[in-house]
PDB file of C-alpha atoms in Angstrom:
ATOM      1  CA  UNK A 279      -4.402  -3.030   9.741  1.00  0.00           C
ATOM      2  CA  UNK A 280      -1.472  -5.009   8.608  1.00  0.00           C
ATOM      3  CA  UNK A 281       2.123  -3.918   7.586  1.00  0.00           C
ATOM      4  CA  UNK A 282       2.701  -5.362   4.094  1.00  0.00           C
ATOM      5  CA  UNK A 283       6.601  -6.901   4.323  1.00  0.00           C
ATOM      6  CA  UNK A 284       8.738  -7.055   1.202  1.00  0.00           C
ATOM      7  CA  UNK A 285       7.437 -10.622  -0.326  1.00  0.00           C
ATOM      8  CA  UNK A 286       8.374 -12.822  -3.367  1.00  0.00           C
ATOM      9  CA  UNK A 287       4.744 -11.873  -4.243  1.00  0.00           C
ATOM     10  CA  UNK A 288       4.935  -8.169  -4.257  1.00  0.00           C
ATOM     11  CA  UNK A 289       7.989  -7.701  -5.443  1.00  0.00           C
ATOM     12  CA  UNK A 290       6.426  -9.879  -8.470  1.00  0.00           C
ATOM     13  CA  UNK A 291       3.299  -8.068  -8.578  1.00  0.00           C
ATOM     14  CA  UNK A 292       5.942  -4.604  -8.977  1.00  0.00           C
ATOM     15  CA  UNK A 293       7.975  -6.539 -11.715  1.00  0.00           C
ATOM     16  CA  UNK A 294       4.610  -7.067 -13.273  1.00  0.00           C
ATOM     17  CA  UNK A 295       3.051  -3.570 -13.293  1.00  0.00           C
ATOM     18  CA  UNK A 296       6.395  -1.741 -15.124  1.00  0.00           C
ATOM     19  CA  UNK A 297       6.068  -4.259 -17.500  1.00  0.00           C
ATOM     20  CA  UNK A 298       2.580  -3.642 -17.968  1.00  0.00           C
ATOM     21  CA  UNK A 299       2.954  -0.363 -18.497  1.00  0.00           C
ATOM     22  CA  UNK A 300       5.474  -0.663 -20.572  1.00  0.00           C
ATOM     23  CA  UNK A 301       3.519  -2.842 -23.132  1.00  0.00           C
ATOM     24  CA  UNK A 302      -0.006  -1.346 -23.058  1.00  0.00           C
ATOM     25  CA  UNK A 303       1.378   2.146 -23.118  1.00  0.00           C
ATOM     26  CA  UNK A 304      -1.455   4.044 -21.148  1.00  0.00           C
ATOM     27  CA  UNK A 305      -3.311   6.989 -21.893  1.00  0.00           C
ATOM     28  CA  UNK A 306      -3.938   9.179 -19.451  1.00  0.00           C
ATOM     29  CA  UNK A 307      -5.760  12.204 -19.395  1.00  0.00           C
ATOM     30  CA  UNK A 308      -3.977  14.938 -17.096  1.00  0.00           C
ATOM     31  CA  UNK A 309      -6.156  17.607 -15.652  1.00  0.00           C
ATOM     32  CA  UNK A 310      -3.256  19.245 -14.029  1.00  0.00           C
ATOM     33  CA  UNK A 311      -1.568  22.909 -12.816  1.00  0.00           C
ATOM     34  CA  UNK A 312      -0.188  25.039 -15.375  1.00  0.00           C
ATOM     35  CA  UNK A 313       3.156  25.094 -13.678  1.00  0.00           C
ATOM     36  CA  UNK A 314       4.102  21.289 -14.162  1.00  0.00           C
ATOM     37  CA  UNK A 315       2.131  20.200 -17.690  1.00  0.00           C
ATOM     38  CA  UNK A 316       5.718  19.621 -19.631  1.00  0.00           C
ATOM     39  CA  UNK A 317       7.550  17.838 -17.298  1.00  0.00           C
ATOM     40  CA  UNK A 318       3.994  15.431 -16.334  1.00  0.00           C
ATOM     41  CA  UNK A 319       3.332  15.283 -20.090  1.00  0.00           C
ATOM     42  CA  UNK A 320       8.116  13.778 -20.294  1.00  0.00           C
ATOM     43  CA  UNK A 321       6.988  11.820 -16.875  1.00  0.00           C
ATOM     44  CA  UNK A 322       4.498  10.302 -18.527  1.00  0.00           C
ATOM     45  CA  UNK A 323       6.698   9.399 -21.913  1.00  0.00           C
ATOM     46  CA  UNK A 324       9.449   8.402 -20.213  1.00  0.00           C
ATOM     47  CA  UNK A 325       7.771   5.604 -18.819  1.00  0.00           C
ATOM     48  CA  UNK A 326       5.997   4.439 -21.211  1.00  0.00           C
ATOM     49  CA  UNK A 327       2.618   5.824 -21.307  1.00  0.00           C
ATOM     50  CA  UNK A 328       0.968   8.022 -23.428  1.00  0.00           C
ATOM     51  CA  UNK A 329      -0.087  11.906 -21.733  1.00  0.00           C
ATOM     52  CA  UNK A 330      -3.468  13.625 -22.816  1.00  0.00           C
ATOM     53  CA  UNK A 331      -3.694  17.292 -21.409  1.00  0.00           C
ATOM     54  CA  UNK A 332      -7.833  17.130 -21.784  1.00  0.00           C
ATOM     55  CA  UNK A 333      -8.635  19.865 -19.145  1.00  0.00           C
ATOM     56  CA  UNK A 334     -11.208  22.099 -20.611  1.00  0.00           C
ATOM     57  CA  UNK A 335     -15.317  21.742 -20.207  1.00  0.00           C
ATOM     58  CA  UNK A 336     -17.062  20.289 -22.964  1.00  0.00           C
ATOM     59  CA  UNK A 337     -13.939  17.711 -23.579  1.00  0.00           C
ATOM     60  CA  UNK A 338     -12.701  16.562 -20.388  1.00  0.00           C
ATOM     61  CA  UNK A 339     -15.972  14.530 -19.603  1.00  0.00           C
ATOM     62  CA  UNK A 340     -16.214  13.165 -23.530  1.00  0.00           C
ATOM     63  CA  UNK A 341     -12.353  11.877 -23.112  1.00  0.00           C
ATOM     64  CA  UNK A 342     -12.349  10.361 -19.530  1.00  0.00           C
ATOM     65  CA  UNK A 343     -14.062   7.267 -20.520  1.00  0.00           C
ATOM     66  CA  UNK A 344     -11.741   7.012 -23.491  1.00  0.00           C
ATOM     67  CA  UNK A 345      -8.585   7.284 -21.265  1.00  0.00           C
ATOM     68  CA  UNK A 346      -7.208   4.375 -19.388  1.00  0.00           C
ATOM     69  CA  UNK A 347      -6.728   6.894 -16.229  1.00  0.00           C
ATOM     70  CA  UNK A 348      -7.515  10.151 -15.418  1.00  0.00           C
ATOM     71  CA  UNK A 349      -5.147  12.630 -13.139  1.00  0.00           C
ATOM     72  CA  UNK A 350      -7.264  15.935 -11.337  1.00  0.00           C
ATOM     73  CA  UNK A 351      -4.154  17.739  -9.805  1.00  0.00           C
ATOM     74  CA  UNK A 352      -5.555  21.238  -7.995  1.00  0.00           C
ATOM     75  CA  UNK A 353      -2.256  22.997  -7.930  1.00  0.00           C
ATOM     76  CA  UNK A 354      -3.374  26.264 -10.628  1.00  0.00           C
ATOM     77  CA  UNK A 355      -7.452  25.536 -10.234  1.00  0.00           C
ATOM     78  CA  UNK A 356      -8.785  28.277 -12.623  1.00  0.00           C
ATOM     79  CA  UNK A 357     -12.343  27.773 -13.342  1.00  0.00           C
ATOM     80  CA  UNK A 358     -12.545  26.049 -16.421  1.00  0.00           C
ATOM     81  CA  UNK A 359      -9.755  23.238 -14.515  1.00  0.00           C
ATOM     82  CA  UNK A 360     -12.364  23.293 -11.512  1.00  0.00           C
ATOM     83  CA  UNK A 361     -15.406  22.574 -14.430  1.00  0.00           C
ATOM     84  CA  UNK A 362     -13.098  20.363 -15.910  1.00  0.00           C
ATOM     85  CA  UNK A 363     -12.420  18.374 -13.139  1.00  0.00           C
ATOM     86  CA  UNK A 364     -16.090  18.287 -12.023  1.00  0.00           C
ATOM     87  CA  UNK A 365     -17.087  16.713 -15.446  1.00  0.00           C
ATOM     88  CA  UNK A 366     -14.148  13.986 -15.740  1.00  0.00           C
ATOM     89  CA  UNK A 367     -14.626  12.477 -12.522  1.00  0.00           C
ATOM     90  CA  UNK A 368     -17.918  12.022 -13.276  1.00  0.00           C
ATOM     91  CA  UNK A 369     -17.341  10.094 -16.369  1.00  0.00           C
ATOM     92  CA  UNK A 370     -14.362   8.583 -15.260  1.00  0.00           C
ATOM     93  CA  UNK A 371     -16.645   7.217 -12.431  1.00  0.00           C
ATOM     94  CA  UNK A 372     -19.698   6.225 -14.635  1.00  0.00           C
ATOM     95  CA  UNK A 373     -17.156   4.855 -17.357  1.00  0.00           C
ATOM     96  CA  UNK A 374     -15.351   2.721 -14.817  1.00  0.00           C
ATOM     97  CA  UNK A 375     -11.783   4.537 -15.488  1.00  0.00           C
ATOM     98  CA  UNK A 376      -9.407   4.662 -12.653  1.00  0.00           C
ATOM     99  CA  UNK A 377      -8.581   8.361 -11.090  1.00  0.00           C
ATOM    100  CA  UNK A 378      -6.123   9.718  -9.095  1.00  0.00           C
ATOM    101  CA  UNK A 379      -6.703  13.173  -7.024  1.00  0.00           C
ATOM    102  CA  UNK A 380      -3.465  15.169  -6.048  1.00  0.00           C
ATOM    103  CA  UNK A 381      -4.842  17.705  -3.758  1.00  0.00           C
ATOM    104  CA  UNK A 382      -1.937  20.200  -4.166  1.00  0.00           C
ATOM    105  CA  UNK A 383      -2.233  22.870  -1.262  1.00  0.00           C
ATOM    106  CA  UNK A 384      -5.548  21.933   0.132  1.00  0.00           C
ATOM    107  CA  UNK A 385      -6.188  23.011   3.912  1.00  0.00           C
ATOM    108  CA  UNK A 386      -4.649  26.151   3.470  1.00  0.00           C
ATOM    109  CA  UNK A 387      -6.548  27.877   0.535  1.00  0.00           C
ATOM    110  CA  UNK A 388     -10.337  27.557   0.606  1.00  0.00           C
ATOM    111  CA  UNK A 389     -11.361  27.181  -3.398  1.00  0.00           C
ATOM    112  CA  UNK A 390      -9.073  24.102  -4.109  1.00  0.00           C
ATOM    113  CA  UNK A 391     -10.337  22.538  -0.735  1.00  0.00           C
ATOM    114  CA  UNK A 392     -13.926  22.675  -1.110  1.00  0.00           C
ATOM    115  CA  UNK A 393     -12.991  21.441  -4.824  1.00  0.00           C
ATOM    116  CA  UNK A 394     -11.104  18.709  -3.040  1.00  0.00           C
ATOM    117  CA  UNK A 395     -14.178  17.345  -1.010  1.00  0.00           C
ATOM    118  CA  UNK A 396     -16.714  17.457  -3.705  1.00  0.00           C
ATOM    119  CA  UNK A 397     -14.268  15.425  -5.675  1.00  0.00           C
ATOM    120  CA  UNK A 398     -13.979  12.925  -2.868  1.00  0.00           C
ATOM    121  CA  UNK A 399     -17.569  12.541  -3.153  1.00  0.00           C
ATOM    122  CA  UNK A 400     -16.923  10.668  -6.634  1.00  0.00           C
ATOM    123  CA  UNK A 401     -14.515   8.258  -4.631  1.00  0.00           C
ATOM    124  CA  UNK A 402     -10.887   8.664  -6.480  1.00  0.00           C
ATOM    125  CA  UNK A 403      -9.138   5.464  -7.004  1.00  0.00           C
ATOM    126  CA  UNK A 404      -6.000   6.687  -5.737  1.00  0.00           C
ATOM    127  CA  UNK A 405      -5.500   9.905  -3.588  1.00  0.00           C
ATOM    128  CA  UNK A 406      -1.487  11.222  -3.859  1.00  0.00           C
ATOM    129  CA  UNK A 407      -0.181  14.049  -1.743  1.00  0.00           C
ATOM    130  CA  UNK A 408       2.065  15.396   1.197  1.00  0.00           C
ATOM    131  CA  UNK A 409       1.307  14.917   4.714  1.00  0.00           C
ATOM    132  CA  UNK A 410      -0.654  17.689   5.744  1.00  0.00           C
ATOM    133  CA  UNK A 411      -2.475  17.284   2.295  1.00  0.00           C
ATOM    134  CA  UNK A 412      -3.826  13.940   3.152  1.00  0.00           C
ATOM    135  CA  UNK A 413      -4.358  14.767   7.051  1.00  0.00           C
ATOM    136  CA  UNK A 414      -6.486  18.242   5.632  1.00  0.00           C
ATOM    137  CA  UNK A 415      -8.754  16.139   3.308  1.00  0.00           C
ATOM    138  CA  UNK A 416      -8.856  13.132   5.862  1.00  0.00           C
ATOM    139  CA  UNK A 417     -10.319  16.361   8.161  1.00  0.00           C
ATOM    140  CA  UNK A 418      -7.344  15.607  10.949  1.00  0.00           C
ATOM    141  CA  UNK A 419      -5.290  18.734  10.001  1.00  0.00           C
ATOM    142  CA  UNK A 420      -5.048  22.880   8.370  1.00  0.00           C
ATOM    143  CA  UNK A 421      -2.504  21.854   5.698  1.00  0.00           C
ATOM    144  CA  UNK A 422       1.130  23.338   4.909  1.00  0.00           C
ATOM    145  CA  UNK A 423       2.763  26.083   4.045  1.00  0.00           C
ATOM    146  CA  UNK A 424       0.777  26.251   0.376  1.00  0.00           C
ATOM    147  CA  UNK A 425       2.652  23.221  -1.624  1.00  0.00           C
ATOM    148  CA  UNK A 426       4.834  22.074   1.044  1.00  0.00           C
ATOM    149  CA  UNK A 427       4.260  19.857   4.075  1.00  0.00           C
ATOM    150  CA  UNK A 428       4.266  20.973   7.800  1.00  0.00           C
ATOM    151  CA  UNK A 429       4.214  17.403   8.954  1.00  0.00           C
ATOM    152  CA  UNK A 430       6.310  14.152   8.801  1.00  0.00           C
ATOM    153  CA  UNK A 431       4.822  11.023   7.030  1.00  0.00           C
ATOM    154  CA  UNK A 432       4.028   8.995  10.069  1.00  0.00           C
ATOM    155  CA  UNK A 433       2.265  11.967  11.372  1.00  0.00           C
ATOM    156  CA  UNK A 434      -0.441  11.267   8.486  1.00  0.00           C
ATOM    157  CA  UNK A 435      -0.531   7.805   9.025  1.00  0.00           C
ATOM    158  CA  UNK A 436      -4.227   7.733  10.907  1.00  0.00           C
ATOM    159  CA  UNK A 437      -5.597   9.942   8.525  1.00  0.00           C
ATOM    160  CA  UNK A 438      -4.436   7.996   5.459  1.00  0.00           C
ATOM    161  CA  UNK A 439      -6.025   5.027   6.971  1.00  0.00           C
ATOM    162  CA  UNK A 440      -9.167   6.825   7.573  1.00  0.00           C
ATOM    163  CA  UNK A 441      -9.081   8.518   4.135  1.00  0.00           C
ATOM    164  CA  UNK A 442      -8.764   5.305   2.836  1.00  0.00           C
ATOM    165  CA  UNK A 443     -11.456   3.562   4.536  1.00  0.00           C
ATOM    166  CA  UNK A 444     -13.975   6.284   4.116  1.00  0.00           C
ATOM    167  CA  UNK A 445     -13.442   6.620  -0.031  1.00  0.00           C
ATOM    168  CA  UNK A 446     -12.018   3.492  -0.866  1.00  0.00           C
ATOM    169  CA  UNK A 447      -9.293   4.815  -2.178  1.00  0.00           C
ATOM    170  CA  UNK A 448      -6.016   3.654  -2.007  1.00  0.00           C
ATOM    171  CA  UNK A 449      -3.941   6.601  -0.206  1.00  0.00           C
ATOM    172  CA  UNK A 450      -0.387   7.462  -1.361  1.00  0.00           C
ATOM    173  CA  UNK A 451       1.397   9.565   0.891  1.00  0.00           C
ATOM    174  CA  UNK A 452       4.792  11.368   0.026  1.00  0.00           C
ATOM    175  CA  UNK A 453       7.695  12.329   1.813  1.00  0.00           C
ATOM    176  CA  UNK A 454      11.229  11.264   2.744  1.00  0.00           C
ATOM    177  CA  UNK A 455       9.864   8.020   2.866  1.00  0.00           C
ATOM    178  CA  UNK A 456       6.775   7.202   0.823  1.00  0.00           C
ATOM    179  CA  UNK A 457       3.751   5.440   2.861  1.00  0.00           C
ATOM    180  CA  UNK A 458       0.619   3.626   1.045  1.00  0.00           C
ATOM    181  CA  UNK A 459      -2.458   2.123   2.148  1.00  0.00           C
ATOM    182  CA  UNK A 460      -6.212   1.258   1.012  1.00  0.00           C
ATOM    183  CA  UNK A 461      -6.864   1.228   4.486  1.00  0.00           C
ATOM    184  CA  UNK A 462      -5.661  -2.600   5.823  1.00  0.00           C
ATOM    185  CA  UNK A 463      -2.588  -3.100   4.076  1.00  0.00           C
ATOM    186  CA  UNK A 464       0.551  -0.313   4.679  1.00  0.00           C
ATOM    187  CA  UNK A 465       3.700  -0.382   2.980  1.00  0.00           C
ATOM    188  CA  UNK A 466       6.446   1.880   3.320  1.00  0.00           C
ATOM    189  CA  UNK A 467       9.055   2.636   0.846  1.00  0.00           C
ATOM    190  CA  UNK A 468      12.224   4.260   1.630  1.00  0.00           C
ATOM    191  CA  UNK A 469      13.997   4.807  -1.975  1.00  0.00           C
ATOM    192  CA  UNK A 470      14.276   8.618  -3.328  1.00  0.00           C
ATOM    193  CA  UNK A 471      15.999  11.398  -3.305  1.00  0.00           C
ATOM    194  CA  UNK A 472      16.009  14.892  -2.113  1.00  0.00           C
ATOM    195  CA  UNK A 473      16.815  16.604  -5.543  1.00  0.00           C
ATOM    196  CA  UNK A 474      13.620  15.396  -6.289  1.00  0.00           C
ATOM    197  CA  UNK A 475      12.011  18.095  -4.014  1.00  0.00           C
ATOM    198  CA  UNK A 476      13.812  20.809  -5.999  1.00  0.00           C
ATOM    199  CA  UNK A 477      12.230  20.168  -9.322  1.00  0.00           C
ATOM    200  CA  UNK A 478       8.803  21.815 -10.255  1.00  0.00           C
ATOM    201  CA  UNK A 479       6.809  18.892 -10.908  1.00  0.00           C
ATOM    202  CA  UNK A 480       8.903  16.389  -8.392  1.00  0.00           C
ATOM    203  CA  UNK A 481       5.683  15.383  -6.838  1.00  0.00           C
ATOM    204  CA  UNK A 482       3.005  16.302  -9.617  1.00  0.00           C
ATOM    205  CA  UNK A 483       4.491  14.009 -12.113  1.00  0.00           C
ATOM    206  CA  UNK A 484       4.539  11.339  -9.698  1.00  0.00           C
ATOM    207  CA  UNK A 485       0.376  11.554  -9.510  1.00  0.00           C
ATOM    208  CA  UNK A 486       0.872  11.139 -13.175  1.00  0.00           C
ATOM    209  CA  UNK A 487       2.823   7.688 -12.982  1.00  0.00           C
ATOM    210  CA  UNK A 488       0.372   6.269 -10.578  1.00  0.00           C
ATOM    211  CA  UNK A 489      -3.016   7.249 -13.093  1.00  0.00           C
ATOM    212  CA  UNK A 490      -0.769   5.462 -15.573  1.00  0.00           C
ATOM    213  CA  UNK A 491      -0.302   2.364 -13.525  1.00  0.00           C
ATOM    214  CA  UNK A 492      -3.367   2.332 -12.303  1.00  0.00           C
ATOM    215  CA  UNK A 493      -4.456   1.988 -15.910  1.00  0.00           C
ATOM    216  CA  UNK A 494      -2.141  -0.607 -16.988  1.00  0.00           C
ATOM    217  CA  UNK A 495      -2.500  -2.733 -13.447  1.00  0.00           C
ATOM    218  CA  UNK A 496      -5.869  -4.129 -12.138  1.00  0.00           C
ATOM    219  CA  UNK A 497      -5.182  -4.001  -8.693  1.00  0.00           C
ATOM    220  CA  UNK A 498      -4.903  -0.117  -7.297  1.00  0.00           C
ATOM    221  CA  UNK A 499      -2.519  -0.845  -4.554  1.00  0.00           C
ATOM    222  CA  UNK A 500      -0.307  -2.829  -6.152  1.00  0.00           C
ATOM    223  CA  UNK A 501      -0.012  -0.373  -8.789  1.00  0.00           C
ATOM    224  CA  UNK A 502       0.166   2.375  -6.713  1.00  0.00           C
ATOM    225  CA  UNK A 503       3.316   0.289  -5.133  1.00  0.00           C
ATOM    226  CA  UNK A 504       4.637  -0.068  -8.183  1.00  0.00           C
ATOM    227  CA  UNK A 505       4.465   3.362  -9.478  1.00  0.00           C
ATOM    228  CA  UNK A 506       6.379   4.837  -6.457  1.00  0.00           C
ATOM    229  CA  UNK A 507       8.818   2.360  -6.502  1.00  0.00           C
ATOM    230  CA  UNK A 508       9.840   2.713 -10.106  1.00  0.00           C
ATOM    231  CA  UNK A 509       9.665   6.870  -9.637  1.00  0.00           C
ATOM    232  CA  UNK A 510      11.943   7.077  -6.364  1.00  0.00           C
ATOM    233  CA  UNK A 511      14.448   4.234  -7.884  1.00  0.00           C
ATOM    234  CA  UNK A 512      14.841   6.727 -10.788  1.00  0.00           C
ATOM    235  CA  UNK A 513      15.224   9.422  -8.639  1.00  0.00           C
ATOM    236  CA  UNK A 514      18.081   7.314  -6.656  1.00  0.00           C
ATOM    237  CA  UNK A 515      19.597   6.391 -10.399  1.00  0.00           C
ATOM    238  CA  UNK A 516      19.516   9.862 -11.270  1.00  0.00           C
ATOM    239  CA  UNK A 517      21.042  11.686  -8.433  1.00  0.00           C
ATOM    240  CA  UNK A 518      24.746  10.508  -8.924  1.00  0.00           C
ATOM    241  CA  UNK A 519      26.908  13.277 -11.431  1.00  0.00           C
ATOM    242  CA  UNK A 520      23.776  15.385 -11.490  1.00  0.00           C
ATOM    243  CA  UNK A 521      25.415  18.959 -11.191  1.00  0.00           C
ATOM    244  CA  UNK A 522      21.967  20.213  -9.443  1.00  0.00           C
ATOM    245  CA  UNK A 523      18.385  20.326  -9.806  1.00  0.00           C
ATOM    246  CA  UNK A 524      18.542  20.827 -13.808  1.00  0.00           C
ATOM    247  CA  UNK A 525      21.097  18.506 -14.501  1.00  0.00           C
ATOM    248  CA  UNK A 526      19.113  16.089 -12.395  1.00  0.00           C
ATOM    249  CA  UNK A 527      15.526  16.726 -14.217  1.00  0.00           C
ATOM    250  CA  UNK A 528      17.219  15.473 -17.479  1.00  0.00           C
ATOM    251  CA  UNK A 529      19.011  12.363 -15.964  1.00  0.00           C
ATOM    252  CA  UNK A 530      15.508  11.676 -13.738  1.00  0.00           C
ATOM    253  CA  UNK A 531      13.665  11.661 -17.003  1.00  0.00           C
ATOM    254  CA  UNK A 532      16.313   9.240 -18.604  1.00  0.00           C
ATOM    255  CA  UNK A 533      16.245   7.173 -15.874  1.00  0.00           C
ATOM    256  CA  UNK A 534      12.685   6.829 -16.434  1.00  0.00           C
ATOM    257  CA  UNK A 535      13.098   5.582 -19.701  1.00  0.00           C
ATOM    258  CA  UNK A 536      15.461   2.958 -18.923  1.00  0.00           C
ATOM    259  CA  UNK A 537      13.810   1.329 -16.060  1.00  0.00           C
ATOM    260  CA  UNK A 538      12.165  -2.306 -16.593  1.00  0.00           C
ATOM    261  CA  UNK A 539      10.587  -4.480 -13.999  1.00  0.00           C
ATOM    262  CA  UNK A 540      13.933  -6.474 -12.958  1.00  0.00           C
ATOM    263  CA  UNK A 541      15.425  -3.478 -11.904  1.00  0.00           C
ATOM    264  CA  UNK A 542      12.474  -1.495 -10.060  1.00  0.00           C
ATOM    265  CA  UNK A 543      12.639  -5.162  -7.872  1.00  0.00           C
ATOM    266  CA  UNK A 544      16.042  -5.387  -7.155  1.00  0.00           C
ATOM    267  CA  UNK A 545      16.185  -1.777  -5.926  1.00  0.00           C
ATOM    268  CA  UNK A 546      13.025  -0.929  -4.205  1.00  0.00           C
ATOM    269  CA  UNK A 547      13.292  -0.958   0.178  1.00  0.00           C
ATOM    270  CA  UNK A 548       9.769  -1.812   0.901  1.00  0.00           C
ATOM    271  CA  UNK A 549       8.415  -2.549   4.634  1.00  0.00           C
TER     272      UNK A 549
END
């Protein structure tokens, strides 16, 4: 394992993958929880990408290979999302699309997480959630308390790496500070801010972002990088003369929307 430092060449590769974005605008198919589709679906617009809520059977497997990235988020996992899911993956994975699985809650309730582990079976390109997400699908831990995390960031560290390693995935875990790995190289990035944890959707959208760098940017991790930087730097632009959590939605989402490459880099704390 190595600890990726903040270098002329990643802080070019992050420069590189907003701009990417930016100019092939995305689409991304979002298989995603009822609670959070409007605010993915603004996510997603804001920065630059274009959202696709394909989530019933029947469709979801005809439009994965047509997407540039697909997004299976388990938070509301009715039975036509879990069918849904089931079917993109598939074609995602036989169509060569990039996926990202944000295992909301899993650990805790047993539907999603036996949903979860068949899904890992189709090996995700990127795996987002909360520390006792990851450590519950990396088999090191019960989960949380439903969405939210019982453990710190660090705590999940081992079980990212072995997540990673085992699905070849690249694992993105979120907290205070944000931690990444495909299993050799970890980076750590320490922008945000806590309004974002007051927002439905704080941490759904962010799945979102990733599918769509993932689809704009060939290399997973340094997409991945990318995505979280650019999210938690317009969470940190956002914050100041936000009245709250709804004042601070709209400003997050315009923040979005302004960012470009030169100032994700100038911004982002990586280590």
């Amino acid at each position: 394992m190595s600890s990726v430092t903040t270098t002329p060449a990643l802080l070019q590769s992050v420069r590189d993958a907003v701009g990417e974005v930016r100019s092939a605008a995305p689409l991304v198919q979002c298989v995603t929880n009822s609670v959070v589709v409007n605010f993915t679906a603004n996510a997603l617009l804001a920065i630059g990408a274009s959202p696709a809520m394909v989530d019933i059977p029947e469709e979801s497997g005809v439009f994965a290979p047509v997407a540039d990235a697909v997004l299976i988020n388990l938070g509301t996992p009715n039975a036509e999302q879990r069918a849904a899911s089931v079917e993109a993956v598939g074609a995602a994975r036989a169509g060569g699309t990039p996926w990202v699985l944000d295992p909301v809650a899993v650990g805790v309730l047993p539907v999603r997480t036996a949903l979860a582990h068949r899904l890992l079976e189709e090996r995700p390109s990127i795996v987002r959630g909360n520390p006792s997400e990851i450590l519950a699908l990396a088999g090191a831990g019960a989960g949380g308390r439903g969405v939210d995390s019982a453990d710190g960031v660090d705590d999940a560290l081992e079980g990212a790496l072995s997540l990673a390693r085992s699905t070849g995935a690249v694992v993105a875990v979120s907290g205070a500070v944000d931690l990444l790995t495909d299993g050799e190289r970890v980076v750590r990035i320490t922008n945000g801010h806590a309004l974002l944890t007051r927002i439905t959707g704080g941490g759904c959208a962010l799945g979102a972002v990733i599918a769509a760098f993932a689809g704009a940017h060939a290399d997973r991790f340094e997409a991945s990088v990318a995505a979280v930087a650019a999210y938690t730097v317009a969470a940190e632009l956002a914050a100041p003369g936000a009245d709250g959590p709804g004042s601070f939605a709209v400003r997050f989402l315009d923040a979005l929307a302004s960012l470009d490459g030169e100032k994700v880099a100038e911004r982002v704390v990586l280590s």
